[in-house]
Amino acid sequence: PRLGLAEAGRRISAGVYRSTVRHLFAPVADLLYADDSVTEVLINGPNQIYCERGGRLEKVDRRFPDEHALLAAARNLAEYDKHHSMDARLPEPEQFRVHVILPPASRVGVCVSIRKFKRADTTLDGLVNDKKSLSAAGAEYLRLMVRSHRNLVVSGGTGSGKTTLLNALSAAIPGHERVVVIEDSSELQLHQEHAVYLEARPASPDGNGAVTIRDLFVDSL
């Protein structure tokens, strides 16, 4: 019974938090929650807001009432009065990653970057047949590389499709294998059910509790 009450409390708390975030970020709520073509929202002070669609940035006619309203929205994400910036990830099911920078480190006012992550629904066949971004021979080569446990490096600029390709590659991993994902900021959502997701984290305000990529790699071994 105690466990049940604790779980109910966590769910209520998460629900209240999500509702508060939606309310405080109302000027961009439809971009975050209703427009699947938007992959990122960039807030440069209360009067300048951009969104990213298809890898291209466009200015949108949105604004916050004033700097205080934007600051209240940012501070709702976490308590960081003693820090110039903050990284956070909104709770399930939104899958948004947020970075905030405060004045005076930011000359234009409070800056907020909200990155959206889509569910892993792209496959190598989809890249060949639907997106036309990969040849059939290339897809087969990548499948063989994954199944033979070869090392692969995927690189590119923001919005170039790195995460999409990695998610598609994951479909080639046999279902009987265990997958450990190590990330600086959690983004990948692989097709495999048996996947363990590990995420690095910075130190707390007192300087303790940091977990590095190296730490997680050692743990995975």
XYZ file of N, CA and C in Angstrom:
663
model
N 0.811 -1.217 0.000
C 0.000 0.000 0.000
C 0.844 1.267 0.000
N 1.949 1.252 0.767
C 2.811 2.431 0.776
C 3.387 2.696 -0.603
N 3.809 1.625 -1.280
C 4.362 1.775 -2.617
C 3.311 2.331 -3.565
N 2.082 1.856 -3.413
C 1.009 2.344 -4.264
C 0.755 3.824 -4.057
N 0.759 4.264 -2.808
C 0.551 5.682 -2.520
C 1.700 6.524 -3.049
N 2.920 6.018 -2.923
C 4.076 6.753 -3.416
C 4.012 6.910 -4.934
N 3.635 5.820 -5.622
C 3.538 5.877 -7.077
C 2.429 6.832 -7.501
N 1.311 6.804 -6.797
C 0.218 7.727 -7.106
C 0.658 9.173 -6.899
N 1.419 9.411 -5.829
C 1.922 10.765 -5.573
C 2.842 11.246 -6.666
N 3.715 10.340 -7.154
C 4.632 10.728 -8.231
C 3.866 11.059 -9.507
N 2.832 10.273 -9.793
C 2.062 10.514 -11.012
C 1.299 11.830 -10.921
N 0.739 12.105 -9.757
C 0.030 13.376 -9.573
C 0.998 14.541 -9.707
N 2.183 14.413 -9.078
C 3.182 15.470 -9.145
C 3.624 15.721 -10.585
N 3.859 14.629 -11.344
C 4.266 14.777 -12.741
C 3.154 15.430 -13.563
N 1.908 15.067 -13.271
C 0.786 15.650 -13.988
C 0.651 17.141 -13.726
N 0.815 17.530 -12.473
C 0.753 18.949 -12.118
C 1.890 19.708 -12.794
N 3.065 19.100 -12.808
C 4.228 19.742 -13.425
C 3.996 19.963 -14.911
N 3.478 18.932 -15.606
C 3.214 19.067 -17.038
C 2.191 20.161 -17.300
N 1.135 20.207 -16.480
C 0.110 21.234 -16.663
C 0.688 22.629 -16.461
N 1.559 22.765 -15.475
C 2.178 24.058 -15.203
C 3.067 24.490 -16.361
N 3.843 23.547 -16.887
C 4.716 23.861 -18.019
C 3.890 24.311 -19.216
N 2.818 23.593 -19.514
C 1.955 23.970 -20.641
C 1.381 25.368 -20.442
N 0.999 25.684 -19.227
C 0.406 26.997 -18.951
C 1.439 28.112 -19.109
N 2.606 27.929 -18.522
C 3.613 28.987 -18.541
C 4.238 29.158 -19.930
N 4.278 28.086 -20.700
C 4.811 28.168 -22.057
C 3.682 28.239 -23.089
N 2.551 28.799 -22.699
C 1.380 28.886 -23.575
C 1.678 29.543 -24.928
N 2.518 30.589 -25.008
C 2.771 31.210 -26.319
C 3.345 30.256 -27.367
N 3.999 29.178 -26.925
C 4.582 28.233 -27.889
C 4.011 26.827 -27.706
N 2.934 26.694 -26.947
C 2.388 25.378 -26.625
C 1.970 24.612 -27.869
N 1.327 25.298 -28.827
C 0.876 24.573 -30.024
C 2.051 24.082 -30.853
N 3.166 24.823 -30.862
C 4.351 24.378 -31.584
C 4.946 23.132 -30.935
N 4.853 23.056 -29.627
C 5.430 21.930 -28.901
C 4.540 20.699 -28.934
N 3.242 20.899 -28.758
C 2.347 19.769 -28.526
C 1.455 19.406 -29.710
N 1.247 20.325 -30.653
C 0.273 20.074 -31.718
C 0.868 20.041 -33.115
N 2.105 20.460 -33.284
C 2.705 20.534 -34.619
C 3.884 19.577 -34.688
N 3.675 18.401 -35.298
C 4.725 17.390 -35.361
C 5.846 17.764 -36.319
N 5.619 18.770 -37.184
C 6.672 19.173 -38.113
C 7.743 20.007 -37.429
N 7.453 20.523 -36.240
C 8.405 21.347 -35.495
C 9.327 20.436 -34.679
N 10.634 20.611 -34.856
C 11.602 19.799 -34.114
C 12.323 20.577 -33.027
N 12.245 21.914 -33.065
C 12.923 22.705 -32.034
C 12.262 24.080 -31.947
N 12.189 24.596 -30.727
C 11.669 25.937 -30.484
C 12.763 26.734 -29.794
N 13.088 27.909 -30.329
C 14.158 28.750 -29.799
C 13.570 30.082 -29.360
N 13.721 30.387 -28.088
C 13.149 31.601 -27.500
C 14.301 32.519 -27.124
N 14.447 33.629 -27.847
C 15.525 34.583 -27.606
C 14.937 35.831 -26.955
N 14.682 35.755 -25.663
C 13.981 36.847 -25.012
C 12.483 36.737 -25.283
N 11.678 37.582 -24.667
C 10.224 37.431 -24.758
C 9.632 37.779 -26.113
N 10.356 38.519 -26.950
C 9.759 39.031 -28.189
C 10.302 38.400 -29.463
N 11.214 37.448 -29.365
C 11.797 36.839 -30.565
C 11.804 35.325 -30.416
N 10.989 34.649 -31.223
C 10.828 33.201 -31.121
C 10.973 32.590 -32.511
N 11.769 31.533 -32.595
C 11.962 30.796 -33.839
C 11.567 29.338 -33.632
N 11.240 28.667 -34.737
C 11.052 27.226 -34.673
C 11.792 26.602 -35.854
N 12.099 25.322 -35.722
C 12.801 24.597 -36.775
C 11.857 23.585 -37.403
N 11.754 23.643 -38.714
C 10.986 22.653 -39.480
C 11.857 22.157 -40.628
N 12.009 20.853 -40.729
C 12.801 20.291 -41.820
C 14.224 20.797 -41.866
N 14.798 21.076 -40.707
C 16.179 21.537 -40.641
C 16.360 23.015 -40.933
N 15.255 23.762 -41.113
C 15.348 25.194 -41.403
C 14.658 25.991 -40.304
N 15.297 27.089 -39.894
C 14.730 27.944 -38.858
C 13.826 29.005 -39.480
N 12.714 29.275 -38.826
C 11.812 30.330 -39.272
C 11.279 31.093 -38.069
N 11.189 32.406 -38.211
C 10.666 33.230 -37.132
C 9.148 33.100 -37.092
N 8.592 32.975 -35.886
C 7.148 32.822 -35.737
C 6.591 34.034 -34.993
N 5.344 34.346 -35.275
C 4.707 35.522 -34.682
C 4.157 35.159 -33.302
N 5.054 34.933 -32.369
C 4.687 34.604 -30.993
C 5.532 35.457 -30.055
N 5.028 35.692 -28.872
C 5.807 36.422 -27.878
C 5.238 36.140 -26.496
N 6.089 36.298 -25.497
C 5.661 36.208 -24.113
C 5.233 37.601 -23.643
N 4.351 37.687 -22.651
C 3.873 38.997 -22.201
C 5.004 39.955 -21.843
N 6.046 39.432 -21.164
C 7.188 40.256 -20.803
C 8.302 39.343 -20.303
N 9.425 39.948 -19.931
C 10.576 39.186 -19.462
C 10.255 38.402 -18.196
N 9.412 38.970 -17.334
C 9.065 38.293 -16.074
C 8.281 37.010 -16.343
N 7.387 37.034 -17.330
C 6.615 35.831 -17.667
C 7.525 34.735 -18.205
N 8.489 35.112 -19.044
C 9.421 34.130 -19.578
C 10.320 33.586 -18.483
N 10.777 34.451 -17.592
C 11.629 34.008 -16.489
C 10.869 33.061 -15.567
N 9.585 33.349 -15.312
C 8.773 32.464 -14.481
C 8.644 31.088 -15.128
N 8.479 31.069 -16.459
C 8.386 29.794 -17.162
C 9.692 29.017 -17.056
N 10.808 29.731 -17.212
C 12.111 29.070 -17.130
C 12.369 28.545 -15.722
N 12.052 29.359 -14.717
C 12.301 28.933 -13.336
C 11.391 27.808 -12.905
N 10.287 27.624 -13.596
C 9.424 26.498 -13.281
C 10.092 25.168 -13.603
N 11.050 25.191 -14.529
C 11.709 23.955 -14.924
C 12.650 23.442 -13.830
N 13.278 24.350 -13.115
C 14.193 23.943 -12.031
C 14.637 25.169 -11.263
N 15.217 24.943 -10.124
C 15.736 26.040 -9.313
C 17.202 26.228 -9.655
N 17.554 27.388 -10.224
C 18.941 27.580 -10.643
C 19.371 29.027 -10.434
N 18.903 29.673 -9.384
C 19.208 31.083 -9.167
C 20.703 31.375 -9.142
N 21.515 30.396 -8.676
C 22.940 30.629 -8.534
C 23.724 30.241 -9.782
N 23.025 29.855 -10.844
C 23.701 29.392 -12.041
C 23.236 30.205 -13.248
N 24.128 30.333 -14.239
C 23.784 31.133 -15.417
C 22.995 30.340 -16.442
N 22.994 29.006 -16.304
C 22.300 28.186 -17.282
C 21.773 26.920 -16.624
N 20.937 26.193 -17.374
C 20.325 24.983 -16.839
C 19.965 24.055 -17.979
N 20.196 22.756 -17.785
C 19.723 21.717 -18.698
C 18.631 20.936 -17.991
N 17.572 20.617 -18.716
C 16.487 19.844 -18.135
C 15.817 19.029 -19.223
N 15.083 18.001 -18.823
C 14.273 17.236 -19.762
C 12.881 17.116 -19.187
N 11.880 17.509 -19.961
C 10.510 17.442 -19.474
C 10.100 15.989 -19.296
N 9.210 15.707 -18.345
C 8.832 14.321 -18.051
C 8.057 13.686 -19.195
N 7.989 12.346 -19.154
C 7.207 11.619 -20.152
C 5.781 12.163 -20.169
N 5.076 12.132 -21.322
C 5.520 11.511 -22.564
C 6.073 12.509 -23.575
N 6.331 13.764 -23.196
C 6.659 14.783 -24.185
C 8.002 14.564 -24.876
N 9.026 14.104 -24.138
C 10.345 13.920 -24.718
C 10.916 15.233 -25.268
N 10.889 16.275 -24.456
C 11.497 17.552 -24.826
C 12.752 17.750 -23.984
N 13.801 18.283 -24.617
C 15.003 18.649 -23.875
C 15.112 20.166 -23.883
N 15.407 20.743 -22.714
C 15.381 22.191 -22.559
C 16.744 22.686 -22.071
N 17.197 23.809 -22.649
C 18.383 24.494 -22.140
C 18.031 25.964 -21.957
N 18.390 26.499 -20.805
C 18.066 27.882 -20.463
C 19.354 28.625 -20.136
N 19.492 29.868 -20.648
C 20.608 30.747 -20.287
C 20.027 32.070 -19.795
N 20.523 32.534 -18.653
C 19.988 33.740 -18.016
C 20.898 34.951 -18.220
N 20.333 36.151 -18.166
C 21.158 37.364 -18.096
C 21.961 37.355 -16.789
N 23.125 37.949 -16.727
C 23.748 38.751 -17.780
C 24.572 37.935 -18.777
N 24.635 36.594 -18.577
C 25.371 35.780 -19.544
C 24.744 35.892 -20.928
N 23.426 36.051 -20.980
C 22.719 36.288 -22.239
C 22.372 37.769 -22.342
N 22.834 38.427 -23.390
C 22.615 39.873 -23.533
C 21.199 40.197 -24.003
N 20.483 39.226 -24.587
C 19.141 39.509 -25.124
C 18.033 39.149 -24.140
N 18.392 38.732 -22.937
C 17.390 38.311 -21.960
C 17.398 36.804 -21.794
N 16.368 36.270 -21.162
C 16.269 34.826 -20.949
C 16.179 34.121 -22.299
N 17.046 33.140 -22.548
C 17.032 32.355 -23.786
C 16.685 30.903 -23.465
N 15.743 30.364 -24.200
C 15.284 28.994 -23.976
C 15.323 28.237 -25.293
N 15.952 27.071 -25.298
C 15.956 26.175 -26.453
C 15.233 24.899 -26.056
N 14.177 24.541 -26.802
C 13.385 23.351 -26.498
C 13.487 22.403 -27.689
N 14.133 21.272 -27.504
C 14.336 20.297 -28.576
C 13.343 19.163 -28.425
N 12.622 18.845 -29.511
C 11.631 17.786 -29.504
C 12.223 16.525 -30.141
N 11.875 15.381 -29.580
C 12.351 14.115 -30.122
C 11.170 13.261 -30.542
N 11.204 12.826 -31.790
C 10.122 11.994 -32.300
C 10.338 10.544 -31.909
N 9.235 9.808 -31.853
C 9.316 8.383 -31.601
C 10.049 7.694 -32.748
N 10.746 6.603 -32.411
C 11.545 5.905 -33.417
C 10.622 5.126 -34.349
N 10.298 5.716 -35.498
C 9.434 5.032 -36.452
C 10.083 4.913 -37.825
N 11.338 5.365 -37.958
C 12.041 5.286 -39.235
C 12.900 4.032 -39.272
N 12.829 3.317 -40.388
C 13.640 2.122 -40.591
C 14.554 2.347 -41.788
N 15.502 1.436 -41.980
C 16.372 1.542 -43.150
C 15.572 1.427 -44.437
N 14.550 0.545 -44.449
C 13.691 0.440 -45.625
C 12.946 1.749 -45.873
N 12.550 2.420 -44.788
C 11.874 3.702 -44.932
C 12.787 4.760 -45.521
N 14.071 4.730 -45.137
C 15.026 5.678 -45.708
C 15.232 5.423 -47.195
N 15.102 4.145 -47.605
C 15.265 3.789 -49.020
C 14.014 4.119 -49.821
N 12.853 3.648 -49.335
C 11.627 3.723 -50.130
C 10.847 5.021 -49.945
N 10.828 5.551 -48.728
C 10.009 6.726 -48.449
C 10.798 8.025 -48.578
N 11.897 8.108 -47.877
C 12.679 9.349 -47.878
C 13.647 9.457 -49.045
N 13.919 8.320 -49.708
C 14.844 8.313 -50.850
C 16.210 8.897 -50.492
N 16.621 8.695 -49.246
C 17.891 9.252 -48.790
C 18.995 8.203 -48.685
N 18.682 6.964 -49.071
C 19.646 5.872 -48.962
C 19.348 4.860 -50.063
N 20.404 4.311 -50.667
C 20.203 3.293 -51.697
C 19.945 1.942 -51.047
N 19.358 1.024 -51.800
C 19.091 -0.317 -51.285
C 20.401 -1.016 -50.922
N 21.425 -0.808 -51.757
C 22.734 -1.415 -51.472
C 23.338 -0.833 -50.199
N 23.171 0.489 -50.019
C 23.684 1.126 -48.810
C 22.989 0.610 -47.564
N 21.681 0.413 -47.637
C 20.929 -0.100 -46.491
C 21.371 -1.516 -46.138
N 21.577 -2.359 -47.156
C 22.011 -3.722 -46.905
C 23.412 -3.750 -46.305
N 24.283 -2.868 -46.790
C 25.637 -2.774 -46.234
C 25.591 -2.411 -44.750
N 24.748 -1.435 -44.393
C 24.644 -1.014 -42.992
C 24.078 -2.134 -42.124
N 23.088 -2.874 -42.651
C 22.547 -4.012 -41.890
C 23.649 -5.026 -41.586
N 24.449 -5.338 -42.586
C 25.532 -6.308 -42.396
C 26.555 -5.792 -41.399
N 26.849 -4.492 -41.429
C 27.799 -3.911 -40.484
C 27.290 -4.046 -39.054
N 26.006 -3.779 -38.856
C 25.431 -3.863 -37.507
C 25.421 -5.312 -37.032
N 24.967 -6.219 -37.877
C 24.841 -7.620 -37.472
C 26.192 -8.288 -37.241
N 27.239 -7.762 -37.873
C 28.579 -8.322 -37.656
C 29.347 -7.563 -36.582
N 28.629 -6.669 -35.853
C 29.209 -5.955 -34.709
C 30.390 -5.066 -35.095
N 30.315 -4.436 -36.235
C 31.358 -3.500 -36.643
C 31.115 -2.135 -36.003
N 32.195 -1.373 -35.842
C 32.063 -0.016 -35.311
C 31.577 0.927 -36.408
N 30.645 1.798 -36.060
C 30.128 2.794 -36.996
C 30.185 4.165 -36.342
N 30.559 5.178 -37.098
C 30.549 6.554 -36.621
C 29.545 7.335 -37.462
N 28.568 7.956 -36.802
C 27.570 8.779 -37.488
C 27.798 10.221 -37.060
N 28.067 11.103 -38.015
C 28.349 12.499 -37.678
C 27.581 13.419 -38.613
N 27.410 14.675 -38.186
C 26.702 15.655 -38.999
C 26.238 16.817 -38.146
N 25.779 17.861 -38.788
C 25.311 19.045 -38.089
C 23.953 18.843 -37.450
N 23.513 19.862 -36.697
C 22.204 19.814 -36.058
C 21.108 19.680 -37.110
N 20.190 18.733 -36.886
C 19.074 18.561 -37.811
C 19.415 17.805 -39.073
N 20.640 17.246 -39.167
C 21.043 16.548 -40.395
C 20.544 15.111 -40.454
N 20.009 14.596 -39.339
C 19.439 13.247 -39.363
C 20.252 12.189 -38.650
N 21.187 12.594 -37.796
C 22.014 11.614 -37.082
C 21.160 10.687 -36.226
N 20.266 11.274 -35.423
C 19.434 10.473 -34.525
C 18.485 9.585 -35.321
N 17.931 10.113 -36.410
C 17.036 9.319 -37.259
C 17.763 8.105 -37.822
N 18.988 8.301 -38.309
C 19.753 7.188 -38.867
C 20.104 6.164 -37.790
N 20.515 6.635 -36.605
C 20.850 5.700 -35.526
C 19.635 4.886 -35.103
N 18.481 5.531 -35.024
C 17.265 4.794 -34.689
C 16.951 3.754 -35.759
N 17.139 4.124 -37.035
C 16.894 3.176 -38.125
C 17.880 2.013 -38.065
N 19.142 2.314 -37.771
C 20.144 1.253 -37.662
C 19.809 0.266 -36.552
N 19.185 0.760 -35.495
C 18.891 -0.107 -34.356
C 17.943 -1.238 -34.731
N 17.133 -1.046 -35.775
C 16.209 -2.097 -36.190
C 16.958 -3.316 -36.710
N 18.226 -3.142 -37.097
C 19.020 -4.257 -37.608
C 19.669 -5.065 -36.490
N 19.582 -4.603 -35.253
C 20.159 -5.343 -34.130
C 19.242 -6.516 -33.799
N 19.761 -7.731 -33.758
C 18.915 -8.890 -33.458
C 18.203 -8.747 -32.115
N 16.975 -9.220 -32.045
C 16.166 -9.066 -30.841
C 16.697 -9.782 -29.625
N 17.568 -10.790 -29.819
C 18.080 -11.542 -28.673
C 19.276 -10.859 -28.019
N 19.722 -9.726 -28.557
C 20.889 -9.046 -28.003
C 20.480 -7.904 -27.073
N 21.329 -7.645 -26.086
C 21.119 -6.548 -25.137
C 21.808 -5.291 -25.665
N 21.116 -4.167 -25.589
C 21.655 -2.900 -26.089
C 21.812 -1.936 -24.914
N 22.994 -1.354 -24.789
C 23.240 -0.320 -23.783
C 23.524 0.987 -24.514
N 22.713 1.993 -24.242
C 22.839 3.295 -24.891
C 23.424 4.285 -23.887
N 24.538 4.919 -24.236
C 25.194 5.890 -23.368
C 25.181 7.238 -24.078
N 24.585 8.245 -23.445
C 24.453 9.550 -24.088
C 24.760 10.667 -23.097
N 25.229 11.774 -23.647
C 25.404 12.975 -22.841
C 24.040 13.547 -22.472
N 23.137 13.610 -23.453
C 21.741 13.982 -23.226
C 20.880 12.970 -23.953
N 19.956 12.350 -23.271
C 19.201 11.240 -23.834
C 18.323 11.687 -24.999
N 18.541 11.086 -26.179
C 17.763 11.397 -27.368
C 17.257 10.146 -28.082
N 18.063 9.105 -28.097
C 17.715 7.924 -28.882
C 16.538 7.163 -28.282
N 15.701 6.629 -29.151
C 14.586 5.767 -28.759
C 14.601 4.583 -29.717
N 15.339 3.562 -29.359
C 15.593 2.455 -30.264
C 14.378 1.543 -30.409
N 14.419 0.722 -31.466
C 13.319 -0.196 -31.737
C 13.312 -1.371 -30.759
N 14.483 -1.698 -30.196
C 14.589 -2.879 -29.353
C 13.883 -2.700 -28.010
N 13.227 -3.764 -27.562
C 12.612 -3.730 -26.236
C 13.674 -3.866 -25.151
N 14.708 -4.677 -25.428
C 15.754 -4.904 -24.429
C 16.863 -3.883 -24.627
N 16.616 -2.665 -24.192
C 17.604 -1.588 -24.304
C 17.695 -0.858 -22.967
N 18.924 -0.603 -22.530
C 19.173 0.130 -21.289
C 19.728 1.505 -21.667
N 19.077 2.560 -21.193
C 19.467 3.923 -21.549
C 20.172 4.591 -20.367
N 21.413 5.001 -20.568
C 22.207 5.652 -19.530
C 22.514 7.081 -19.974
N 22.432 8.017 -19.034
C 22.610 9.431 -19.373
C 23.550 10.102 -18.384
N 24.533 10.828 -18.914
C 25.441 11.582 -18.058
C 24.689 12.724 -17.390
N 25.260 13.232 -16.300
C 24.625 14.368 -15.627
C 25.696 15.247 -14.998
N 25.440 16.553 -14.930
C 26.418 17.465 -14.333
C 26.391 17.373 -12.813
N 27.353 18.011 -12.206
C 27.410 18.030 -10.745
C 26.286 18.889 -10.188
N 25.852 18.598 -8.986
C 24.860 19.400 -8.286
C 25.500 20.706 -7.823
N 24.709 21.669 -7.338
C 25.284 22.952 -6.916
C 26.431 22.835 -5.919
N 26.447 21.763 -5.101
C 27.538 21.613 -4.134
C 28.763 20.933 -4.741
N 28.715 20.638 -6.041
C 29.860 20.046 -6.709
C 29.891 18.545 -6.722
N 28.886 17.897 -6.157
C 28.858 16.440 -6.084
C 27.849 15.858 -7.065
N 27.955 14.553 -7.270
C 26.943 13.833 -8.029
C 27.126 13.796 -9.528
N 28.234 14.320 -10.054
C 28.439 14.297 -11.500
C 28.633 12.868 -11.992
N 28.053 12.555 -13.151
C 28.241 11.261 -13.805
C 28.694 11.540 -15.235
N 29.884 11.081 -15.591
C 30.451 11.372 -16.905
C 30.185 10.224 -17.874
N 30.393 10.518 -19.166
C 30.300 9.476 -20.187
C 31.284 8.349 -19.870
N 32.480 8.713 -19.410
C 33.478 7.698 -19.054
C 32.969 6.805 -17.926
N 32.347 7.398 -16.913
C 31.791 6.605 -15.814
C 30.797 5.582 -16.333
N 29.909 6.039 -17.203
C 28.864 5.161 -17.721
C 29.457 4.066 -18.622
N 30.507 4.420 -19.371
C 31.147 3.408 -20.205
C 31.764 2.317 -19.339
N 32.439 2.718 -18.262
C 33.008 1.730 -17.333
C 31.895 0.866 -16.742
N 30.774 1.493 -16.364
C 29.645 0.739 -15.833
C 29.143 -0.290 -16.841
N 29.104 0.095 -18.104
C 28.553 -0.816 -19.117
C 29.407 -2.050 -19.304
N 30.707 -1.936 -19.010
C 31.588 -3.091 -19.164
C 31.367 -4.117 -18.063
